[in-house]
Coordinates of C-alpha atoms and ligand atoms in Angstrom, one line a residue:
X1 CA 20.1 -28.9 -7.7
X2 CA 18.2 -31.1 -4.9
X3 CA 15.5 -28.7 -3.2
X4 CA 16.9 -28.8 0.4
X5 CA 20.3 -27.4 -1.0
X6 CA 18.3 -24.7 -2.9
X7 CA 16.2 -23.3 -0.1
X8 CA 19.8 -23.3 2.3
X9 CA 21.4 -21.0 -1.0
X10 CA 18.6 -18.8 -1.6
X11 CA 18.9 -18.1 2.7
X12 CA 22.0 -17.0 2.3
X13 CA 21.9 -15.1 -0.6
X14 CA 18.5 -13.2 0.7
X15 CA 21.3 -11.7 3.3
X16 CA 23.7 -10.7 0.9
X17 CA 22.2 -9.1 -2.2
X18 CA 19.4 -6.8 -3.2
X19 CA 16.1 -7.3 -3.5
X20 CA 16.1 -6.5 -7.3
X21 CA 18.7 -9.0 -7.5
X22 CA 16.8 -12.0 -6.0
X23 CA 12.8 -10.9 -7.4
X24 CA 13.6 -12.9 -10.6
X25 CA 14.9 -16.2 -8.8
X26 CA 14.0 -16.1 -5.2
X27 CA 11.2 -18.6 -3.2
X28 CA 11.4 -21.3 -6.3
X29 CA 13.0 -24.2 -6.9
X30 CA 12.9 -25.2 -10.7
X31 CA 13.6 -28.9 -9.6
X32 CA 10.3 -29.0 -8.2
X33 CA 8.9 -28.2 -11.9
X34 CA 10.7 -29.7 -14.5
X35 CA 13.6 -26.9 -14.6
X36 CA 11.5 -24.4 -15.8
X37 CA 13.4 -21.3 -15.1
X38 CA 9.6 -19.3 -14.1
X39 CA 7.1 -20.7 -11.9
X40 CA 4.3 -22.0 -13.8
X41 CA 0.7 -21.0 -13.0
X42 CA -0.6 -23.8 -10.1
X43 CA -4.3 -23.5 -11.2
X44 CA -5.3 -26.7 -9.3
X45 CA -7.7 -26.1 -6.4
X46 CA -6.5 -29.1 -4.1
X47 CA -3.5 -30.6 -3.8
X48 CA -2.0 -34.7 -3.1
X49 CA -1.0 -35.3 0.1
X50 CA 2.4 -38.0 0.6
X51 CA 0.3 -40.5 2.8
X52 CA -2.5 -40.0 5.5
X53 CA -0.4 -39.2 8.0
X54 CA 1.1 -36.0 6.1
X55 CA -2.6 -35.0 5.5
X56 CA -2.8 -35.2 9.5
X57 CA 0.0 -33.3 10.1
X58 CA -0.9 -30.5 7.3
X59 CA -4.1 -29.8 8.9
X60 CA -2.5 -29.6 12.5
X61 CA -0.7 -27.0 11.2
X62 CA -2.9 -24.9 9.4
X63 CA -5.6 -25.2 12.2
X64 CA -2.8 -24.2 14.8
X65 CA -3.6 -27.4 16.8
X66 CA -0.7 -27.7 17.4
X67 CA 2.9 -26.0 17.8
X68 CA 5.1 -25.8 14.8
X69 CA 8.0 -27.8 15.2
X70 CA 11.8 -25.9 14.1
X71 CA 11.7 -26.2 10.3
X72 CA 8.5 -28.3 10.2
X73 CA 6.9 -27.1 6.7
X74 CA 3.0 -28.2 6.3
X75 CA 1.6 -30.2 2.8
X76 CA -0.1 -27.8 0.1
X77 CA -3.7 -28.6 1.2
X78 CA -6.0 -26.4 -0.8
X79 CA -5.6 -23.2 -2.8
X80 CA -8.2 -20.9 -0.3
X81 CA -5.4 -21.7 1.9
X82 CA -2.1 -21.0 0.0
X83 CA -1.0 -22.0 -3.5
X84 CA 2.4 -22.1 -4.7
X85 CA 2.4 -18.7 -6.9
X86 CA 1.4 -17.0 -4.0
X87 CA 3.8 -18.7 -1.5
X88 CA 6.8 -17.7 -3.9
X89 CA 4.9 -14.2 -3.7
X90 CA 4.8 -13.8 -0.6
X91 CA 8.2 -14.7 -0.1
X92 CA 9.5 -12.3 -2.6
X93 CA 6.9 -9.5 -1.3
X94 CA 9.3 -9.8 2.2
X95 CA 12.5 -9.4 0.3
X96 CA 11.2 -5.9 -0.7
X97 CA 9.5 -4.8 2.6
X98 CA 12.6 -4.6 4.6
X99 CA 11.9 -5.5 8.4
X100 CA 8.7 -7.8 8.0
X101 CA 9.4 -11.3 7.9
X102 CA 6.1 -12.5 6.7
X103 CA 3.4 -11.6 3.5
X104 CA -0.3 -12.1 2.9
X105 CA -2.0 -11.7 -0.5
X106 CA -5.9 -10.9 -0.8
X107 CA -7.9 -10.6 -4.0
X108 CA -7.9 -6.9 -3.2
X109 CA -6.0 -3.8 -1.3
X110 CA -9.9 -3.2 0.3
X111 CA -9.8 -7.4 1.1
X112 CA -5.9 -7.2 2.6
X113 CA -7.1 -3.9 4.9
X114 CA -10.7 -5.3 5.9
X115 CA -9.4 -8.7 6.8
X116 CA -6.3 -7.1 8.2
X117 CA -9.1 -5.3 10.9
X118 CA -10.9 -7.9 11.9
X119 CA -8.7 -10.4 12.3
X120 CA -7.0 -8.1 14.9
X121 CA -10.2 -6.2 16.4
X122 CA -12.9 -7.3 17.8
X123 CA -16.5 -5.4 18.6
X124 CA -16.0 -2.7 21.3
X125 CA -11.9 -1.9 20.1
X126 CA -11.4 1.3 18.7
X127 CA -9.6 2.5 15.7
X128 CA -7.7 5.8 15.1
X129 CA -7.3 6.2 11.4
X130 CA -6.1 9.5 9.3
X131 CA -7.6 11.4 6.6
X132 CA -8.0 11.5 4.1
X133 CA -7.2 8.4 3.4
X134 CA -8.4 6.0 0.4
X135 CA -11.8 6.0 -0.3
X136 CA -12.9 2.3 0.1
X137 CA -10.8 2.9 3.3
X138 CA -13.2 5.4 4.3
X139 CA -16.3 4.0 3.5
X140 CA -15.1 1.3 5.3
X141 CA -14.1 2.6 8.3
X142 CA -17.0 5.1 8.7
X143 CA -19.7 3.0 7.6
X144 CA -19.5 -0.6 7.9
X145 CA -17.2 -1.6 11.1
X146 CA -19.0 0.7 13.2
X147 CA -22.1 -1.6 12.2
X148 CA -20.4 -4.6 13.8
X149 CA -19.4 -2.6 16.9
X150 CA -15.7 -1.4 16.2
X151 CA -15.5 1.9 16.8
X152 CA -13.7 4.4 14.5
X153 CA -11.7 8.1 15.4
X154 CA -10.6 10.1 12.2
X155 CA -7.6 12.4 12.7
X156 CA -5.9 14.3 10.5
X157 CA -3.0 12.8 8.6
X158 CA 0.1 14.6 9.2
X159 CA -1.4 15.6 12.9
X160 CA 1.9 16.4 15.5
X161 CA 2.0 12.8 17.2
X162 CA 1.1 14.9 20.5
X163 CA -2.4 15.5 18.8
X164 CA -2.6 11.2 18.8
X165 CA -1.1 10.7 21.9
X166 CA -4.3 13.0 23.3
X167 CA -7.1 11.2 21.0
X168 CA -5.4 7.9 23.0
X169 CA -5.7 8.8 26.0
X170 CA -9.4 10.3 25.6
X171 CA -10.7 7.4 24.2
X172 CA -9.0 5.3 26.7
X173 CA -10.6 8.0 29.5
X174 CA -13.8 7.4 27.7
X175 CA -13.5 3.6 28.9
X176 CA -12.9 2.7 24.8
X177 CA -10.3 0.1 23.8
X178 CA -8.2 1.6 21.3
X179 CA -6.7 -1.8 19.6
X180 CA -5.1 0.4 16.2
X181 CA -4.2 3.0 14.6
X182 CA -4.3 3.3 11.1
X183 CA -2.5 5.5 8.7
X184 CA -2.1 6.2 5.1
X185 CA 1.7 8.5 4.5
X186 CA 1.4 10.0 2.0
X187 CA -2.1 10.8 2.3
X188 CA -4.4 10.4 -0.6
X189 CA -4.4 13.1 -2.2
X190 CA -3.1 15.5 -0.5
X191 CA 0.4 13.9 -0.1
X192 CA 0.3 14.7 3.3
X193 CA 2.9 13.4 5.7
X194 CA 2.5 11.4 9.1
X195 CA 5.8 10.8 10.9
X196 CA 5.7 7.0 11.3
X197 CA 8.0 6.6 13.8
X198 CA 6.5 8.9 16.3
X199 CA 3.1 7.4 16.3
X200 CA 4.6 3.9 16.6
X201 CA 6.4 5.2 19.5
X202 CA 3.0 6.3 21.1
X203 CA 1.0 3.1 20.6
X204 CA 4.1 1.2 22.3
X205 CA 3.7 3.6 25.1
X206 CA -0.1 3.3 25.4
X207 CA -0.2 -0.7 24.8
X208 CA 2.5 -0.9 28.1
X209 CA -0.4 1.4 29.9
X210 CA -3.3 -0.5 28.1
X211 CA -1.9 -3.9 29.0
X212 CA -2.8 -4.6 25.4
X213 CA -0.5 -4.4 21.9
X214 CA -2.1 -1.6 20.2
X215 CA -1.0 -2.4 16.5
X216 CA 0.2 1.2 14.4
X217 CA -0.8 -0.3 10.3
X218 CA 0.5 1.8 7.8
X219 CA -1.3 1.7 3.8
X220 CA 2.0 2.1 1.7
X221 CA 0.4 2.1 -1.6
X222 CA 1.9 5.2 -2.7
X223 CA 5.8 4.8 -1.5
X224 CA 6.1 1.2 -0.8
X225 CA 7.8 -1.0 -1.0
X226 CA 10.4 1.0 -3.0
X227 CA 10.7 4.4 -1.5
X228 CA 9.2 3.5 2.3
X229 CA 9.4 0.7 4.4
X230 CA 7.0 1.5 7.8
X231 CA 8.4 -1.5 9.8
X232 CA 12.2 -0.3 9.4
X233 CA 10.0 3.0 11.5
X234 CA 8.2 0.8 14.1
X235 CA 5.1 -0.4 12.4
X236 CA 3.5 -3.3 12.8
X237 CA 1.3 -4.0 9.8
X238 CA 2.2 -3.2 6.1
X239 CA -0.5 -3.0 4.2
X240 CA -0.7 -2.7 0.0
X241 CA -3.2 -2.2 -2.8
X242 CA -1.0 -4.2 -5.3
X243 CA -3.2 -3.2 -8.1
X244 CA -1.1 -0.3 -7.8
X245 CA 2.7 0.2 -8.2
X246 CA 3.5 -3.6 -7.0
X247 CA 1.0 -4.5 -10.2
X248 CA 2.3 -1.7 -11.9
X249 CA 0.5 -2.3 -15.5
X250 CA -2.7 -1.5 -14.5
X251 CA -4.4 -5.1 -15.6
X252 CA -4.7 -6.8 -12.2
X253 CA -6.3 -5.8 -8.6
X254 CA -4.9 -7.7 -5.7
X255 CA -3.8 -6.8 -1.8
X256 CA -0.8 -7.7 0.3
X257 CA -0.5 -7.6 4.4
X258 CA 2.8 -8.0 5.6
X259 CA 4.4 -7.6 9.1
X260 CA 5.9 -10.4 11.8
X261 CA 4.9 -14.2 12.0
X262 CA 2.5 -13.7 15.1
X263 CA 0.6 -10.7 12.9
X264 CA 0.5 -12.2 9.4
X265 CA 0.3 -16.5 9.6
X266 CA -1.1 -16.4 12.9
X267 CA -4.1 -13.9 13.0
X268 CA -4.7 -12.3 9.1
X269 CA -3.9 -15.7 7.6
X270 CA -6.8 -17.4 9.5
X271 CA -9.2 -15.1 8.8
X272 CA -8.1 -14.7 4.9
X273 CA -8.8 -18.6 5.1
X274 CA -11.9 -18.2 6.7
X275 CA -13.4 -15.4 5.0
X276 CA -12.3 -16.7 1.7
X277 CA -10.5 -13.1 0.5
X278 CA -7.0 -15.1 -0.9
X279 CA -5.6 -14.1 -4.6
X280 CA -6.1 -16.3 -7.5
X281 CA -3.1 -18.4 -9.2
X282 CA -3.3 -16.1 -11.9
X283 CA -2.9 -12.8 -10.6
X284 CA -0.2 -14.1 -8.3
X285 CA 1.3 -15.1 -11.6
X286 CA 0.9 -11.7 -12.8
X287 CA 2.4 -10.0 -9.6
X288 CA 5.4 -12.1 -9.8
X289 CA 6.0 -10.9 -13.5
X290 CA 5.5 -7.6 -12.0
X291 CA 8.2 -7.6 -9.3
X292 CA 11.0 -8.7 -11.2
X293 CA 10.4 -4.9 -12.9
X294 CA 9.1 -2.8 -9.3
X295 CA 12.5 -1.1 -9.2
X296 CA 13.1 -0.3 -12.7
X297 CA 9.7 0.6 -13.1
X298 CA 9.5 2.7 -9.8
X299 CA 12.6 4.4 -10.4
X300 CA 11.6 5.4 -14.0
X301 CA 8.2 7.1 -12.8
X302 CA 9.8 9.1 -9.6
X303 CA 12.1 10.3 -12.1
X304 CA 9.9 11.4 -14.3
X305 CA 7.7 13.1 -11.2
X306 CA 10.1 15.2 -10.4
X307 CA 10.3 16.7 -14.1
X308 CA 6.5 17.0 -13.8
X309 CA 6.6 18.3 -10.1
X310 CA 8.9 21.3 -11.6
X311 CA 7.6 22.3 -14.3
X312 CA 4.0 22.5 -12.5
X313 CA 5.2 24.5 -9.5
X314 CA 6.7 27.4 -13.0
X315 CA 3.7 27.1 -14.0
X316 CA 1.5 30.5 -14.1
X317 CA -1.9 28.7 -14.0
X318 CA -0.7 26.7 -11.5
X319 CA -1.3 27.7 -7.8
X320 CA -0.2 25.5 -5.4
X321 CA 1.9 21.6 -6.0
X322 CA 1.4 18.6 -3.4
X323 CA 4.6 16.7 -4.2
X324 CA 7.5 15.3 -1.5
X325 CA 10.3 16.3 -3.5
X326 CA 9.4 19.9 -3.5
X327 CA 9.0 20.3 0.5
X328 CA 11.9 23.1 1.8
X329 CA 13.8 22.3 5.0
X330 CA 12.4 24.2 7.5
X331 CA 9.0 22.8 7.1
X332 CA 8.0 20.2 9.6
X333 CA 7.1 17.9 6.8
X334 CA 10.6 17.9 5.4
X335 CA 11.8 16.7 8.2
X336 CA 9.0 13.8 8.5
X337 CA 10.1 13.3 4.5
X338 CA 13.9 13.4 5.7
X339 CA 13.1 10.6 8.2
X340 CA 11.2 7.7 6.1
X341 CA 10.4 8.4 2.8
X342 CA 13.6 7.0 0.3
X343 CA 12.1 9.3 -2.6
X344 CA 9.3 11.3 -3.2
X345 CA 7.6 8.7 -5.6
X346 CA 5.5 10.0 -8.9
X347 CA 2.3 10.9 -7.2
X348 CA 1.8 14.8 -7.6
X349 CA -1.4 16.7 -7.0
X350 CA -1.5 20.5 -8.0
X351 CA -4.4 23.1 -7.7
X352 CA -5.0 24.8 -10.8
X353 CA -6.0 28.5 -11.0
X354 CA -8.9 28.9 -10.4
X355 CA -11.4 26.1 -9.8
X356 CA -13.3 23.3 -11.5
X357 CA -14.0 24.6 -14.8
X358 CA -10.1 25.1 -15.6
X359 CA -9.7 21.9 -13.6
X360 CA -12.0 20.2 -16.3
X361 CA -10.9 22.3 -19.9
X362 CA -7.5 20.9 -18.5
X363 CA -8.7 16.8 -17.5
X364 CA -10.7 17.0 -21.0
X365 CA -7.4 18.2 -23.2
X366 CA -5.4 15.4 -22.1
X367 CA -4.5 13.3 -24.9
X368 CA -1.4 11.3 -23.8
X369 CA -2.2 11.0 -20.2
X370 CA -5.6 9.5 -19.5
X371 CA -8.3 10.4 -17.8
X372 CA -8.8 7.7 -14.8
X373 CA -8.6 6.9 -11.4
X374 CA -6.0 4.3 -10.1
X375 CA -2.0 4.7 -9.9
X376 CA 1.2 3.4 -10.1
X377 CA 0.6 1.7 -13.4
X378 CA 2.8 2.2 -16.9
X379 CA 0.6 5.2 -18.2
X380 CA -0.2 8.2 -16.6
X381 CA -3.2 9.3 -15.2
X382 CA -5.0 12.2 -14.5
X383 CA -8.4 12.9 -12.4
X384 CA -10.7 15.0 -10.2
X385 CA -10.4 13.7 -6.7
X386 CA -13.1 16.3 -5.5
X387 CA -15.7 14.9 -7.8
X388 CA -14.4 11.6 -8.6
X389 CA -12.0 9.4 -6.0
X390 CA -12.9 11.8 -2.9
X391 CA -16.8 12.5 -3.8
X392 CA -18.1 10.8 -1.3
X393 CA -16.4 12.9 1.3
X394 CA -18.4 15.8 3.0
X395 CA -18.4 19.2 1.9
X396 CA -17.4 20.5 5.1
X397 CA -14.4 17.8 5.1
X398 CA -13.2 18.0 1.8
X399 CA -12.5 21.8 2.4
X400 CA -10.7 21.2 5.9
X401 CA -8.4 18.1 4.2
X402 CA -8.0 21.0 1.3
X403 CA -9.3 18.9 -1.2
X404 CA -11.2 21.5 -3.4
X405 CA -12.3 21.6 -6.9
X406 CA -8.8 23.5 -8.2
X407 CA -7.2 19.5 -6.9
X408 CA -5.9 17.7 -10.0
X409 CA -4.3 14.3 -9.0
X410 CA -2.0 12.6 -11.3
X411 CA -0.1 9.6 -11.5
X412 CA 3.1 9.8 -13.5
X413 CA 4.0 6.6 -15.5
X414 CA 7.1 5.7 -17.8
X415 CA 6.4 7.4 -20.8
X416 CA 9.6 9.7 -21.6
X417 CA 9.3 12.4 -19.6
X418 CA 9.4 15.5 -22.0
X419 CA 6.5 13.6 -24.1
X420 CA 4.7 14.0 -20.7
X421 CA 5.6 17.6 -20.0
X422 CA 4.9 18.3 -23.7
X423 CA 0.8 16.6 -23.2
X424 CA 0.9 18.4 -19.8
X425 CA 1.7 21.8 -21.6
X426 CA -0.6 21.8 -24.7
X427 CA -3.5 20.5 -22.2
X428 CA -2.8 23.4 -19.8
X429 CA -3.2 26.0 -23.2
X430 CA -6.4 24.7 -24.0
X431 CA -7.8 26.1 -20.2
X432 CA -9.0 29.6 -21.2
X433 CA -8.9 33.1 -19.2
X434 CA -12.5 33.6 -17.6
X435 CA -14.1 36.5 -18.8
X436 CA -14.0 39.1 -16.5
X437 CA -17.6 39.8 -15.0
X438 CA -18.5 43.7 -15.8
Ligands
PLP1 C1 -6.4 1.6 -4.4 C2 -6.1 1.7 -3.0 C3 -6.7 0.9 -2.0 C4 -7.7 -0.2 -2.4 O1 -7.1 -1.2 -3.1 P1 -7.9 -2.1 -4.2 O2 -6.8 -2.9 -4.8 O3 -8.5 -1.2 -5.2 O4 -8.9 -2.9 -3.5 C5 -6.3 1.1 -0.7 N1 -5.4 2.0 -0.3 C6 -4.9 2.9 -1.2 C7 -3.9 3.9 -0.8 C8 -5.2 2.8 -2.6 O5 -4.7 3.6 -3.5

């Protein structure tokens, strides 16, 4: 099938099936190489041009020199710039992030997020961000863009969007720019909720008063793109570690941004250019094996989550369980949960009676599930954010976000599910009474 007629099919079929459906096929055209039915791995750094004056007219584009013309596509021109792995990733990325019409990938989740922010701020903006949220994210955002003169305002994550609307408008008293805000739902790792559509509602209202578009970003490691999609809400930036369920076999780290043309190709692309922060062939290859799976795999793990979830919150030793899928109407995180969140995913934190030494008889009995920090992978994983992911965080913090030493946080892979509850259950008998102090 000539090319042209392959790109006009796949159009219309991206408007009438699933994304499942089109992860396999979609963004390639197996004329182009030889029939094979998979894309093979593009490892060459620079690429042919047709004559000089496509070379010409490849760099107007990717300089912006120029407007694009209707249709006009630009000449591979070197692989810091885009590759064609990673163009058919990015494509396929948009078929799963419903209401975003472009994708970036980055070598990393911290790469996507820190290019993301400075391709769109500039010294003397301000950023709102929750917490807790990720802890590269943090470090990040308390320690190194404040060197370079962007300011940065924590709030908690599931705050009433009233409380943001006020932060707003006394930063903007203040004389600050705010030129973001930047959330994590759920929260790392206390699965806290922030109503996504509210706070995009907000930063519309504040950019019309600011005279300036101030752009909501949403981290949708833990739902996306499966179970959330933050644009269908309002957002304006998507933003992924894909080392984590979009990898989804714990064997590659790798980032996506994704949001509208204007955000993605003609700010974060540039920079990602410029600062050199692009995915290799390789791990695009990789990612693209893994999306032909996301849904199965996805759908496997929530499934198994909400075994896990259950049994947990029956569980004597167990005192509390941070888990969507267990929140009762009533609660104004329901509702939030209600509103944007497809499923409650297979991220579940519990505090364990009564503090770190159970939380650590229980980590070291583990036998199926590992002992490890990341998520979203095959296995599951267990660990200690108050001494591991989280350590960094202040004392004084870390007991206001409720992250304590009780906090187990696990990830819940695609083992079969009673094998899981059965490692669970024989860890959880190996954490003995404490002696009571006469
Ligand atoms: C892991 C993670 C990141 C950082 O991604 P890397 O791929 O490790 O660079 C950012 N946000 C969240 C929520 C994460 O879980």
């Amino acid at each position: 099938m000539p090319v042209h007629d392959y790109k006009r099919i796949q159009k219309a079929l991206r408007k009438k099936y699933r994304p499942e459906s089109l992860a396999p096929t979609y963004g390639y055209a197996p004329a182009l190489s030889e029939g094979a039915v998979v894309p093979p791995i593009f490892l060459s750094s620079t690429f042919v041009f047709k004559s000089a004056e496509d070379a010409k007219r490849s760099f107007e584009l990717a300089y912006h020199l120029r407007e694009r013309k209707p249709r006009e596509q630009a000449s591979l021109i070197y692989s810091r710039l885009n590759n064609p792995n990673l163009e058919i990733l990015e494509d396929r990325l948009t078929l799963f992030e419903k209401g975003t019409e472009s994708a970036a990938v980055f070598a990393a989740g911290m790469s996507a997020i820190a290019t993301s922010v400075l391709s769109l701020c500039a010294s003397g903006d301000t950023v709102l961000f929750s917490v807790p949220v990720y802890g590269g994210t943090d470090y990040l955002f308390r320690h190194i863009f404040p060197r370079i003169g962007i300011k940065t305002v924590p709030f908690p994550a599931g705050s009433a969007a009233g409380k943001v609307r006020e932060e707003l408008f006394r930063q903007k008293s203040k004389g600050e720019n705010p030129a973001m805000i930047f959330l994590e739902t759920p929260a790392n790792p206390t699965c806290a909720l922030t109503d996504i559509k509210e706070i995009a509602e907000i930063a519309r209202e504040t950019s019309r008063h600011a005279k300036r578009n101030i752009i909501l970003a949403v981290d949708n490691t833990f739902l996306g793109p499966m179970w959330q999609n933050p644009a269908e809400q309002g957002a304006d930036l998507i933003l992924y570690s894909a080392t984590k369920f979009i990898g989804g076999h714990s064997d590659v780290v790798a980032g996506a941004a994704m949001g509208n043309q204007e955000v993605i190709d003609d700010n974060i692309k540039v920079y990602r250019t410029m600062l050199g922060t692009i995915l290799s062939p390789f791990d695009g290859y990789l990612l693209l094996r893994s999306l032909e799976t996301l849904k199965m795999r996805m759908t496997a793990q929530a499934k198994n989550a909400r075994y896990v979830a259950e049994w947990l919150a029956k569980h004597p030793k167990v005192e509390k369980v941070y888990y969507p899928g267990l929140l009762k109407p009533g609660d104004p995180q329901y509702r939030i949960f209600q509103k944007q969140c497809k499923n409650a995913g297979s991220m579940i934190s519990f505090d364990i009676k009564d503090g770190r030494r159970e939380a650590f008889q229980f980590l070291n009995a583990l036998k199926l599930a590992h002992l490890a920090v990341s998520l979203g992978g095959m296995q599951t994983l267990a660990e200690h954010p108050s001494t591991m992911t989280h350590s960094d965080l202040e004392q004084r913090e870390k007991s206001e976000l409720g992250i304590t030493e009780k906090m187990i946080r696990l990830s819940i892979g695609v083992e079969y599910y009673a094998d899981i509850l059965d490692d669970l259950n024989q860890a959880m008998n190996k954490v003995t009474a404490r002696r009571a102090t006469s």
